[in-house]
CSV table of C-alpha atoms and ligand atoms in Angstrom, one decimal:
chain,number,residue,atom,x,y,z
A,1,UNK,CA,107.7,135.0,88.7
A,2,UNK,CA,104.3,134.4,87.0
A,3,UNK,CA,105.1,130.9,86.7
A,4,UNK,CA,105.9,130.4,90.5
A,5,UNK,CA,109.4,129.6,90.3
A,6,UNK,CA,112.1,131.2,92.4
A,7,UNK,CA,115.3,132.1,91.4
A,8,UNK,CA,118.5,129.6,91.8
A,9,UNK,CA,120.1,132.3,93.4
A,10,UNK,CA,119.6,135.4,94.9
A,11,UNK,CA,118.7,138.8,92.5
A,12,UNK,CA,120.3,141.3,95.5
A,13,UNK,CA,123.3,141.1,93.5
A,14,UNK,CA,124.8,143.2,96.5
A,15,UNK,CA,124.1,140.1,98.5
A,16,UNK,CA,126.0,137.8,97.0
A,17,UNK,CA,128.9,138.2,98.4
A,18,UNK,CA,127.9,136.9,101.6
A,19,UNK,CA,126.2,133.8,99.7
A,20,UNK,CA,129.3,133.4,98.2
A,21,UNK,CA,131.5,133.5,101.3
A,22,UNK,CA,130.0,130.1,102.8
A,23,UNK,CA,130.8,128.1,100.1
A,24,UNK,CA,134.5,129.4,99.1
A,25,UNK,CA,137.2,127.7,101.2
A,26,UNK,CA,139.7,129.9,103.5
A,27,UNK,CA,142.5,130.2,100.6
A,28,UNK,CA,139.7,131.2,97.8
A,29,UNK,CA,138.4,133.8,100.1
A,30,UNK,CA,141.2,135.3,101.1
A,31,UNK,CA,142.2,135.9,97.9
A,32,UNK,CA,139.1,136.7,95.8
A,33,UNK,CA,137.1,138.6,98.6
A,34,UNK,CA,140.5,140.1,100.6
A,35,UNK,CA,142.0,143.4,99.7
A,36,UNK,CA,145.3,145.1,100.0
A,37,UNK,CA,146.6,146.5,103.6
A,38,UNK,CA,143.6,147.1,105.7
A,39,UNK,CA,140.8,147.3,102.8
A,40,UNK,CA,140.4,150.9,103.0
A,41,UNK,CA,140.9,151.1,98.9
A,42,UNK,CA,138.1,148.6,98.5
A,43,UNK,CA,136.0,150.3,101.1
A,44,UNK,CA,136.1,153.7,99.2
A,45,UNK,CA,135.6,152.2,96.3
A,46,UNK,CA,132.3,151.2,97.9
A,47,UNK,CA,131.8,154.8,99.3
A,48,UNK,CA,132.3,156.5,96.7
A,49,UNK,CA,129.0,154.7,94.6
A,50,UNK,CA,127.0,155.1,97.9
A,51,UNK,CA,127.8,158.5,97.7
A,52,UNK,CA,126.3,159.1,94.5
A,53,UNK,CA,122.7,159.3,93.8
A,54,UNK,CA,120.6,159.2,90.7
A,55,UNK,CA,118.2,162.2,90.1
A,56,UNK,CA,115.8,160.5,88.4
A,57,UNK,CA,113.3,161.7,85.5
A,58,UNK,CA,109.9,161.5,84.6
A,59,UNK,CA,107.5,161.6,81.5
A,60,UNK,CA,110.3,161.4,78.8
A,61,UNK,CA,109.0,158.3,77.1
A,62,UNK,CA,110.7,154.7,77.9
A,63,UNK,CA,108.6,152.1,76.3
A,64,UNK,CA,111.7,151.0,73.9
A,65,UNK,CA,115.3,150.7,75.2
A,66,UNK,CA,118.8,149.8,73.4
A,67,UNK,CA,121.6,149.5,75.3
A,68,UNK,CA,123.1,148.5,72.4
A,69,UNK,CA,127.0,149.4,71.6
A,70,UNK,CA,130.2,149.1,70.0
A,71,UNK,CA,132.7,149.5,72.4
A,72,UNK,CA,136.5,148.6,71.4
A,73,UNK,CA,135.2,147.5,68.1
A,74,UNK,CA,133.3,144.6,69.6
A,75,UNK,CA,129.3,144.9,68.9
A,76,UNK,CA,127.7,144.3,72.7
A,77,UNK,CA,124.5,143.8,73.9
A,78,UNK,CA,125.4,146.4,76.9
A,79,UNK,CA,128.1,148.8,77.9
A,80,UNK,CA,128.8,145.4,80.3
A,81,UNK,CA,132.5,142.8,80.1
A,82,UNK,CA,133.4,140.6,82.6
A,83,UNK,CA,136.7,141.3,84.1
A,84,UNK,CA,139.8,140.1,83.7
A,85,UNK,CA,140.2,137.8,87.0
A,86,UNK,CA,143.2,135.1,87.4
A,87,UNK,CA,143.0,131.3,88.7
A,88,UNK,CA,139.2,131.1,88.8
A,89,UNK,CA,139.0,127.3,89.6
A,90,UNK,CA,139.6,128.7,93.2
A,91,UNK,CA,135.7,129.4,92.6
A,92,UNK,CA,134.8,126.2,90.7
A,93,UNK,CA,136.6,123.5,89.4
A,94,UNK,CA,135.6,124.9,85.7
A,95,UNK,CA,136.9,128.3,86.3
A,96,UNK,CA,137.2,130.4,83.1
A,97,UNK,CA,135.6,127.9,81.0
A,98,UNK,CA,132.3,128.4,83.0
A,99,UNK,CA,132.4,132.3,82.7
A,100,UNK,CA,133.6,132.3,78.9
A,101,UNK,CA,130.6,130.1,78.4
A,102,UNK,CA,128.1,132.0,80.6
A,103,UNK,CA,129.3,135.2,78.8
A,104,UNK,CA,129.2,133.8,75.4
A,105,UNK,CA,125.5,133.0,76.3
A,106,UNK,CA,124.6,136.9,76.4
A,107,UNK,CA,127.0,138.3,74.0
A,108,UNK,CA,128.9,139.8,76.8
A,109,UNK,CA,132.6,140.4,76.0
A,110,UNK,CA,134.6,138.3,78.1
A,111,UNK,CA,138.1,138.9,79.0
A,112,UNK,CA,141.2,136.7,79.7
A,113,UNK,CA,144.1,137.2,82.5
A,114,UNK,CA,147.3,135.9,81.7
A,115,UNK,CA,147.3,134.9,84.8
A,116,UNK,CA,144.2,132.2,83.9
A,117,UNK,CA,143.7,128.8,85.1
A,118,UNK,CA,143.4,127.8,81.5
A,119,UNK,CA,144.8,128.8,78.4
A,120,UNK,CA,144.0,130.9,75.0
A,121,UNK,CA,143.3,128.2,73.3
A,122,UNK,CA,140.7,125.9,75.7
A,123,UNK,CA,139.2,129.8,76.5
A,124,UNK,CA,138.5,130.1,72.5
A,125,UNK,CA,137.2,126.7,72.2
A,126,UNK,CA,135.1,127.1,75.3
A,127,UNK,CA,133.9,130.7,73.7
A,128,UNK,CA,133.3,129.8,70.4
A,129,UNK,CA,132.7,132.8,68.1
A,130,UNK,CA,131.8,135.1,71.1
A,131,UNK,CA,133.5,138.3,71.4
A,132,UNK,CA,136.6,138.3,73.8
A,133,UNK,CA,139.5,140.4,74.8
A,134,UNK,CA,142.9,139.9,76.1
A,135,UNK,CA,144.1,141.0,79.0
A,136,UNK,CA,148.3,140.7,79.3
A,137,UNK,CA,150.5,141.0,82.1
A,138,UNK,CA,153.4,142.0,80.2
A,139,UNK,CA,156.5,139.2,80.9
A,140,UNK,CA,160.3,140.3,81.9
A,141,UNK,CA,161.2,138.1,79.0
A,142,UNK,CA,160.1,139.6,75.6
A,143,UNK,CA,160.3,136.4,73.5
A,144,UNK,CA,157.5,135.0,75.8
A,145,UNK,CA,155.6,138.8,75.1
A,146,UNK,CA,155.2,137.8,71.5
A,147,UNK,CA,154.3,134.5,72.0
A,148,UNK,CA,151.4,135.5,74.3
A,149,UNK,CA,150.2,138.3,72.0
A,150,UNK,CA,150.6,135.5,69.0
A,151,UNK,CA,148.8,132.8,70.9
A,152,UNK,CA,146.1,135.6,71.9
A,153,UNK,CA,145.6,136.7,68.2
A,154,UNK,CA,145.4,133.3,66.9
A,155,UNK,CA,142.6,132.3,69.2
A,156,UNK,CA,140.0,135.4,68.2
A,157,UNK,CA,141.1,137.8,71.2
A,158,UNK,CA,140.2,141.2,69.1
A,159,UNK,CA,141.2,144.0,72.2
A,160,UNK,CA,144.7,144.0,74.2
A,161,UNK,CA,144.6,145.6,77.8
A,162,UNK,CA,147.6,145.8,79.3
A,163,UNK,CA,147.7,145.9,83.1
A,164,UNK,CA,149.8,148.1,84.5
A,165,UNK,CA,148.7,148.4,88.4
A,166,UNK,CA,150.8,145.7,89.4
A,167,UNK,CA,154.1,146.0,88.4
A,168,UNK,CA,154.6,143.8,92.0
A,169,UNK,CA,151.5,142.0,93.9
A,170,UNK,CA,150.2,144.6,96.5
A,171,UNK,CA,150.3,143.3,100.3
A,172,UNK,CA,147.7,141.3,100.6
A,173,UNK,CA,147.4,140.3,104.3
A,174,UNK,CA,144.7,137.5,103.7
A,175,UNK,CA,147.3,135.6,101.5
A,176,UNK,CA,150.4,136.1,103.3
A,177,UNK,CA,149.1,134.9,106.6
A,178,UNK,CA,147.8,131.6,104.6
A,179,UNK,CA,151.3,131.7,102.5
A,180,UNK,CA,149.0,131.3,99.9
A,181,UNK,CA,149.9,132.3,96.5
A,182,UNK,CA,148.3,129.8,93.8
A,183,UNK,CA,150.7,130.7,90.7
A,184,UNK,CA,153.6,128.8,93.3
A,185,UNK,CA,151.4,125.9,93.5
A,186,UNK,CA,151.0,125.5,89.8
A,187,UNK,CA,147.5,127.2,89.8
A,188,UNK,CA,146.9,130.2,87.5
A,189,UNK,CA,150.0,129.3,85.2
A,190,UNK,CA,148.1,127.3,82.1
A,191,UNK,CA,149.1,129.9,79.5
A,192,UNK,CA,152.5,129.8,80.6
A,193,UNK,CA,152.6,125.7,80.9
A,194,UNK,CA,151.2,125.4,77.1
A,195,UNK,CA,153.3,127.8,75.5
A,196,UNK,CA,156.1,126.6,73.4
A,197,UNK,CA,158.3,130.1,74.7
A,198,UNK,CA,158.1,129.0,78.1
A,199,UNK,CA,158.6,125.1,77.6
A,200,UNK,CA,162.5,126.1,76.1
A,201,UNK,CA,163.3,128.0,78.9
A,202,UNK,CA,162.5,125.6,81.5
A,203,UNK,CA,166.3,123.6,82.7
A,204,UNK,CA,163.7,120.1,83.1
A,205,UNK,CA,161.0,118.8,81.5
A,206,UNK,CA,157.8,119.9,82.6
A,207,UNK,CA,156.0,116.6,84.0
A,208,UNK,CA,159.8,116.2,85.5
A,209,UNK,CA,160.0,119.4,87.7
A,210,UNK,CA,156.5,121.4,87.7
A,211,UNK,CA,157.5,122.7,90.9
A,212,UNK,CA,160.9,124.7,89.0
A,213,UNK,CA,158.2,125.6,86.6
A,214,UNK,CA,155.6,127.4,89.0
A,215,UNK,CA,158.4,129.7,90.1
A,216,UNK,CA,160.1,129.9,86.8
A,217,UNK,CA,156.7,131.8,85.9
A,218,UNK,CA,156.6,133.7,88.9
A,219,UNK,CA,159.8,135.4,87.8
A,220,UNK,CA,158.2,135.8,84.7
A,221,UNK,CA,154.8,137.1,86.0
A,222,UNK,CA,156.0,140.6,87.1
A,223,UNK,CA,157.8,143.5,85.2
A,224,UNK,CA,158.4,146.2,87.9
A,225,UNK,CA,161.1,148.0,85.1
A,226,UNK,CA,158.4,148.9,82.4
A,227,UNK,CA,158.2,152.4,81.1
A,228,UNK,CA,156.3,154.2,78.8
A,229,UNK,CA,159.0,153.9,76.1
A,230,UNK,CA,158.1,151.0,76.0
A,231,UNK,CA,154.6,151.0,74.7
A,232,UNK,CA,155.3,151.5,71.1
A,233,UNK,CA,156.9,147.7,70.9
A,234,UNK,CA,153.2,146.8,71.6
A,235,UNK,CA,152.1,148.6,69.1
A,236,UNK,CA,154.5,146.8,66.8
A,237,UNK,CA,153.2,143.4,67.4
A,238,UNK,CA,149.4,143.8,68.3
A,239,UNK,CA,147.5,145.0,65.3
A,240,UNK,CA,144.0,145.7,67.5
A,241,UNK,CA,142.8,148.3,70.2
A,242,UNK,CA,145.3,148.7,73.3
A,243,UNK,CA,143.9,149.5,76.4
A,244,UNK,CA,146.1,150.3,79.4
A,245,UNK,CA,144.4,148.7,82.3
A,246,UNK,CA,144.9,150.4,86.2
A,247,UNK,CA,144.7,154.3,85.5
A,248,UNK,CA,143.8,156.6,88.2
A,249,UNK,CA,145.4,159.9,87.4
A,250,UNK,CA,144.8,162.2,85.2
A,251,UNK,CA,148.3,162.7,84.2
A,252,UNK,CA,148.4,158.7,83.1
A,253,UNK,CA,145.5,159.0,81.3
A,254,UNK,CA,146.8,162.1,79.2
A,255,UNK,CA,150.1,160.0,78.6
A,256,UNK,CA,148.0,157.6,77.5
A,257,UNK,CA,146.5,159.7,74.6
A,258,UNK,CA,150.1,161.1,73.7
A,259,UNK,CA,151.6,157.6,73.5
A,260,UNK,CA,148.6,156.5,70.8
A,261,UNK,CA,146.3,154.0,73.0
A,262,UNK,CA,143.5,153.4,72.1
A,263,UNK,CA,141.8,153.4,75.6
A,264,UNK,CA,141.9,153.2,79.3
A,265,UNK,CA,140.1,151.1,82.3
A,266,UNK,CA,139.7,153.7,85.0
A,267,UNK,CA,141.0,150.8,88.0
A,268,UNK,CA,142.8,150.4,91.0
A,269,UNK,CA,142.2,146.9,90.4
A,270,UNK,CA,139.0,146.5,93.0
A,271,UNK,CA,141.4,147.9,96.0
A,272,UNK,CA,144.0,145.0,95.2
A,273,UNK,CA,146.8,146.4,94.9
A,274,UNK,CA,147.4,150.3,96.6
A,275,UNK,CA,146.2,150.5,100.3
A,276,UNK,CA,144.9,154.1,100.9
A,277,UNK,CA,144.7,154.9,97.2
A,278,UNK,CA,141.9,157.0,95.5
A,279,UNK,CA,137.9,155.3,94.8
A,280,UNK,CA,138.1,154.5,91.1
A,281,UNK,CA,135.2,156.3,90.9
A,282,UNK,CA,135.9,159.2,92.6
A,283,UNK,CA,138.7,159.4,90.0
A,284,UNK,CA,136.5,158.9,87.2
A,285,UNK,CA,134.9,162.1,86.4
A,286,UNK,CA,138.2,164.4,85.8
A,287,UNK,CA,140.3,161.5,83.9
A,288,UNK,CA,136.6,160.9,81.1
A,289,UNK,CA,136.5,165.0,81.0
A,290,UNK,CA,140.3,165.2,80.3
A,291,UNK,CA,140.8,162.1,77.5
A,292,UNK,CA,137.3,160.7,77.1
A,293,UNK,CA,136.9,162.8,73.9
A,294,UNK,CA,140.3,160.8,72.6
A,295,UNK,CA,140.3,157.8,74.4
A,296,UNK,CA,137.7,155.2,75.0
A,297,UNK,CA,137.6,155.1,79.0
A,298,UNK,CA,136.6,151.8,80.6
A,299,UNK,CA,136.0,151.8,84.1
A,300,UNK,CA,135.6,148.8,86.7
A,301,UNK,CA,136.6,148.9,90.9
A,302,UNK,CA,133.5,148.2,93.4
A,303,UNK,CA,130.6,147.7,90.7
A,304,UNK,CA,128.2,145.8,92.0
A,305,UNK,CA,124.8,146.3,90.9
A,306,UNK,CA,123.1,147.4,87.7
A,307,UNK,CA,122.6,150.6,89.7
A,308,UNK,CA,126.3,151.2,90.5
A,309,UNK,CA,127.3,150.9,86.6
A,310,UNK,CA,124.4,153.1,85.4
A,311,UNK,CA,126.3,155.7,88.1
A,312,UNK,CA,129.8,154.7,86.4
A,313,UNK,CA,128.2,155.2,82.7
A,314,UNK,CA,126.9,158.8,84.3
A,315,UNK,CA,130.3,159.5,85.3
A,316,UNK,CA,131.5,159.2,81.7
A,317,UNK,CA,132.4,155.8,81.5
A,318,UNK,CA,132.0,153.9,78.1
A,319,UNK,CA,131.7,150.6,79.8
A,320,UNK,CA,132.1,149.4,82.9
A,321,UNK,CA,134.2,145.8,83.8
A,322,UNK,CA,132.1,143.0,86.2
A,323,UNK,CA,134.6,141.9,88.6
A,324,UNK,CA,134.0,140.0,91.9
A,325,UNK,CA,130.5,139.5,91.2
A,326,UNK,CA,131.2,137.2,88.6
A,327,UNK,CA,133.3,134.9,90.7
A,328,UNK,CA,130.7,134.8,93.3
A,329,UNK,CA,128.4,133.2,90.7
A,330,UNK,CA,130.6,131.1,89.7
A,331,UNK,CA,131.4,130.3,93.3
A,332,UNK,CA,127.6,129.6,93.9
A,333,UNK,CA,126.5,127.8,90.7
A,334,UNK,CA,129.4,128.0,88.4
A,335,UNK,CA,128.3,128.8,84.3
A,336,UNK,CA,124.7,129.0,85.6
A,337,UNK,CA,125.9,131.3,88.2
A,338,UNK,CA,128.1,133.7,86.2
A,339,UNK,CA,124.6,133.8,83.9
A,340,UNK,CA,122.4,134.0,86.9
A,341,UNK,CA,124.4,137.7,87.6
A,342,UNK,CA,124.8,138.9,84.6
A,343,UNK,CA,121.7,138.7,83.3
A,344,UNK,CA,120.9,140.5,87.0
A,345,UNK,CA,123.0,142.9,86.4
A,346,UNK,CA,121.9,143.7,82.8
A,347,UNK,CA,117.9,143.7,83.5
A,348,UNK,CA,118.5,145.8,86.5
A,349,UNK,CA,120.6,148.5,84.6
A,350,UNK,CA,118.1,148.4,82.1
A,351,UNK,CA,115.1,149.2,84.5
A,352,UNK,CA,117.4,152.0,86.5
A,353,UNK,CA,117.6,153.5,83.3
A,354,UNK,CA,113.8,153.6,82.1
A,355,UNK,CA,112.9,154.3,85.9
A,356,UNK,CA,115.4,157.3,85.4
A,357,UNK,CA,114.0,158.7,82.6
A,358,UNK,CA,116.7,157.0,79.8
A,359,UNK,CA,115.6,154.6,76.7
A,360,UNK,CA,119.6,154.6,76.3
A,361,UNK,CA,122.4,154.6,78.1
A,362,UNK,CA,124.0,157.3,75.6
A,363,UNK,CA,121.9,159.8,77.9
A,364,UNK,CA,123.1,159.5,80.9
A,365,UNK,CA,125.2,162.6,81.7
A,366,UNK,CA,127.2,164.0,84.5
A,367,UNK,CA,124.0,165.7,85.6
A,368,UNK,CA,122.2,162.0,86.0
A,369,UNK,CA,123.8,161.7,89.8
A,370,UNK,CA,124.3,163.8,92.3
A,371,UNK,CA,127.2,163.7,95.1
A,372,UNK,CA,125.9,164.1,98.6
B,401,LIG,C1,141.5,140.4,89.7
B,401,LIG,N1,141.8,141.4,88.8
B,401,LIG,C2,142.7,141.1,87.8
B,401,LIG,N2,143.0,142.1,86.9
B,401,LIG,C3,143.9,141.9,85.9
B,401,LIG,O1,144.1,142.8,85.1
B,401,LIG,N3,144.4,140.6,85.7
B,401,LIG,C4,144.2,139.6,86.6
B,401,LIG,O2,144.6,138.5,86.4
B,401,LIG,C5,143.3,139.9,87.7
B,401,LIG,N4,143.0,138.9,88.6
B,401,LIG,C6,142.1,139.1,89.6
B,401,LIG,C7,141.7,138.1,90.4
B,401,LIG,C8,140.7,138.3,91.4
B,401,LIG,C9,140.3,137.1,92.3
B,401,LIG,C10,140.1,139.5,91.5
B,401,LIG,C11,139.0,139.7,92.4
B,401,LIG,C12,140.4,140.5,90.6
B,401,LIG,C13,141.2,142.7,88.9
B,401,LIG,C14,139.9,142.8,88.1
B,401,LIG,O3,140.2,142.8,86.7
B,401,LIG,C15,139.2,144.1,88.4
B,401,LIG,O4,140.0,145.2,88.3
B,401,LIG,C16,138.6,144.1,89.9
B,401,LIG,O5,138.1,142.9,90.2
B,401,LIG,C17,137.5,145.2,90.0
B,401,LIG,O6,137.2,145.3,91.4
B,401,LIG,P1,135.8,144.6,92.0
B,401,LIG,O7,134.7,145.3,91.2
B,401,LIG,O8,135.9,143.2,91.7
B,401,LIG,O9,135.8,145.0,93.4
């Protein structure tokens, strides 16, 4: 500022969105910005931060801050990762490698979908020793389980979430009216397409049928017949934090604690999924007060500003996931982007807190918003 120069991009990280809608074409759109049924999950989800207000304080002494943590035994700069999001090259032809790098710049844990346009092993080269997390769509085919969770280990992933709020893809208008599903046109596969699991099973070569392979994947993707029973066979072959991923009732999260997790993301997957279903954040509050003491609780759904995840730290939150905002930078600039908002988003949390009357985010209480 002092020197004159203006920002790349815009710092209303609320507006970026809109930036971001010019420059994405009509398949990335509709299914990065669209939302299940008629958007009314992503709308509350919205709401429900507008609805809450920060009572800030005065006089209590905010010259030095540290939003310093340890969150899922990872050491972070900020209670701040980036969110497990699929086929990112719908936002830039680097995709993940543009966010892993842009998170690895700032320390911020980055996590990686199953359902990436690259795999474990480009993402870890791309990371280098920068903290990052796995996030697994759990296969119908077991063998190809353990290879994932091998490949995952191998290539520095330290924290397993497992996803569990979309046994099926929810109806997602946007992409049915475009009959647009990337993992059917090869896109959003590359863990599947480099692992040695998946190769055997194929009937043909690869590079002979990648078609047969797309939709071999799809029927691998999805695993509507979990259980909880099943959990423990995690356990078994993942030596680091679980974290089931898509919790919005209480009586999950409590199952959760009794089946030995080590933590939770408080989700309904940014409205993806459930049309109609509950805000995230409005579900928040009774799921950190019933397990939060046992469980670390993650939260992500609708956060958009450093504002909105000082409101989901309040709410009892440990740290909160960066979803859409990220692929908007990366839309818009691609690694500089994803930086460009992060760093946003980090500075401005760190001034709502001073302005609020916190040096930490370890303050921040139930107390520090109010519903109105
Ligand atoms: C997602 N999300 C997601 N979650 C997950 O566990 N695995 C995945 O592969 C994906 N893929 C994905 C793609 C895209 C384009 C989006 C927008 C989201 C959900 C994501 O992790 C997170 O829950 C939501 O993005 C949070 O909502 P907001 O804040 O983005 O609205």
């Amino acid at each position: 500022m002092f020197g004159g120069r203006l920002p790349e991009l815009t710092t209303d990280l609320a507006a970026l969105e809109d930036s971001a809608r010019a420059r994405l074409s009509p398949e990335a759109l509709g299914y990065i910005v669209a939302s299940a049924g008629s958007g009314a999950t992503a709308r509350a989800n919205r709401a429900a931060f507008d609805r809450r207000r920060i009572v800030p304080r005065i006089l209590r002494g905010g010259a030095r801050r540290d939003l310093s943590c340890t969150v899922l035994g990872t050491a972070m700069p900020a209670p701040v990762a980036v969110a497990p999001m699929g086929v990112q090259t719908l936002a830039h032809p680097e995709g993940e490698l543009a966010s892993v790098r842009a998170a690895a710049a700032l320390g911020v844990p980055y996590i990686h979908s199953t359902q990436a346009a690259h795999s474990f092993e480009q993402i870890a080269e791309a990371g280098g020793g920068a903290p990052r997390w796995y996030q697994l769509y759990w296969p119908t085919d077991r063998e190809l389980c353990l290879s994932f969770l091998r490949r995952a280990k191998a290539s520095g992933f330290s924290a397993l979430l497992l996803t569990l709020d979309t046994p099926l893809l929810g109806w997602r208008p946007a992409d049915l009216d475009r009959g647009f599903l990337p993992f059917l046109r090869g896109q959003g596969i590359a863990n599947y397409l480099s692992d040695p699991v998946f190769l055997a099973g194929l009937d043909k070569p690869l590079e002979e049928d990648p078609g047969a392979a797309a939709l071999h994947s799809a029927r691998l993707f999805s695993n509507p017949g979990l259980r909880w029973e099943e959990l423990p066979f995690l356990r078994e072959h993942w030596d680091g934090p679980i974290v089931l991923k898509g919790i919005c009732a209480v009586e999950d999260a409590e199952l959760a604690a009794e089946h030995g997790m080590d933590g939770i993301v408080v989700s309904n997957h940014g409205g993806r999924q459930v049309d109609g279903a509950v805000a995230a954040l409005d579900a928040l509050p009774e799921i950190a007060a019933a397990v939060g003491e046992r469980l670390t609780v993650l939260f992500d759904s609708g956060v958009r500003t450093g504002a909105d995840t000082a409101k989901a730290l309040a709410l009892g939150a440990r740290a909160v996931l960066i979803g859409r905002p990220v692929l908007y930078g990366l839309a818009l600039a691609g690694q500089r982007g994803v930086e460009h908002v992060l760093r946003c988003l980090l500075a401005e949390l760190d001034l709502t807190l001073v302005l609020s009357g916190y040096t930490s985010h370890r303050q921040l209480t139930a107390r520090s918003v109010r519903e109105v």
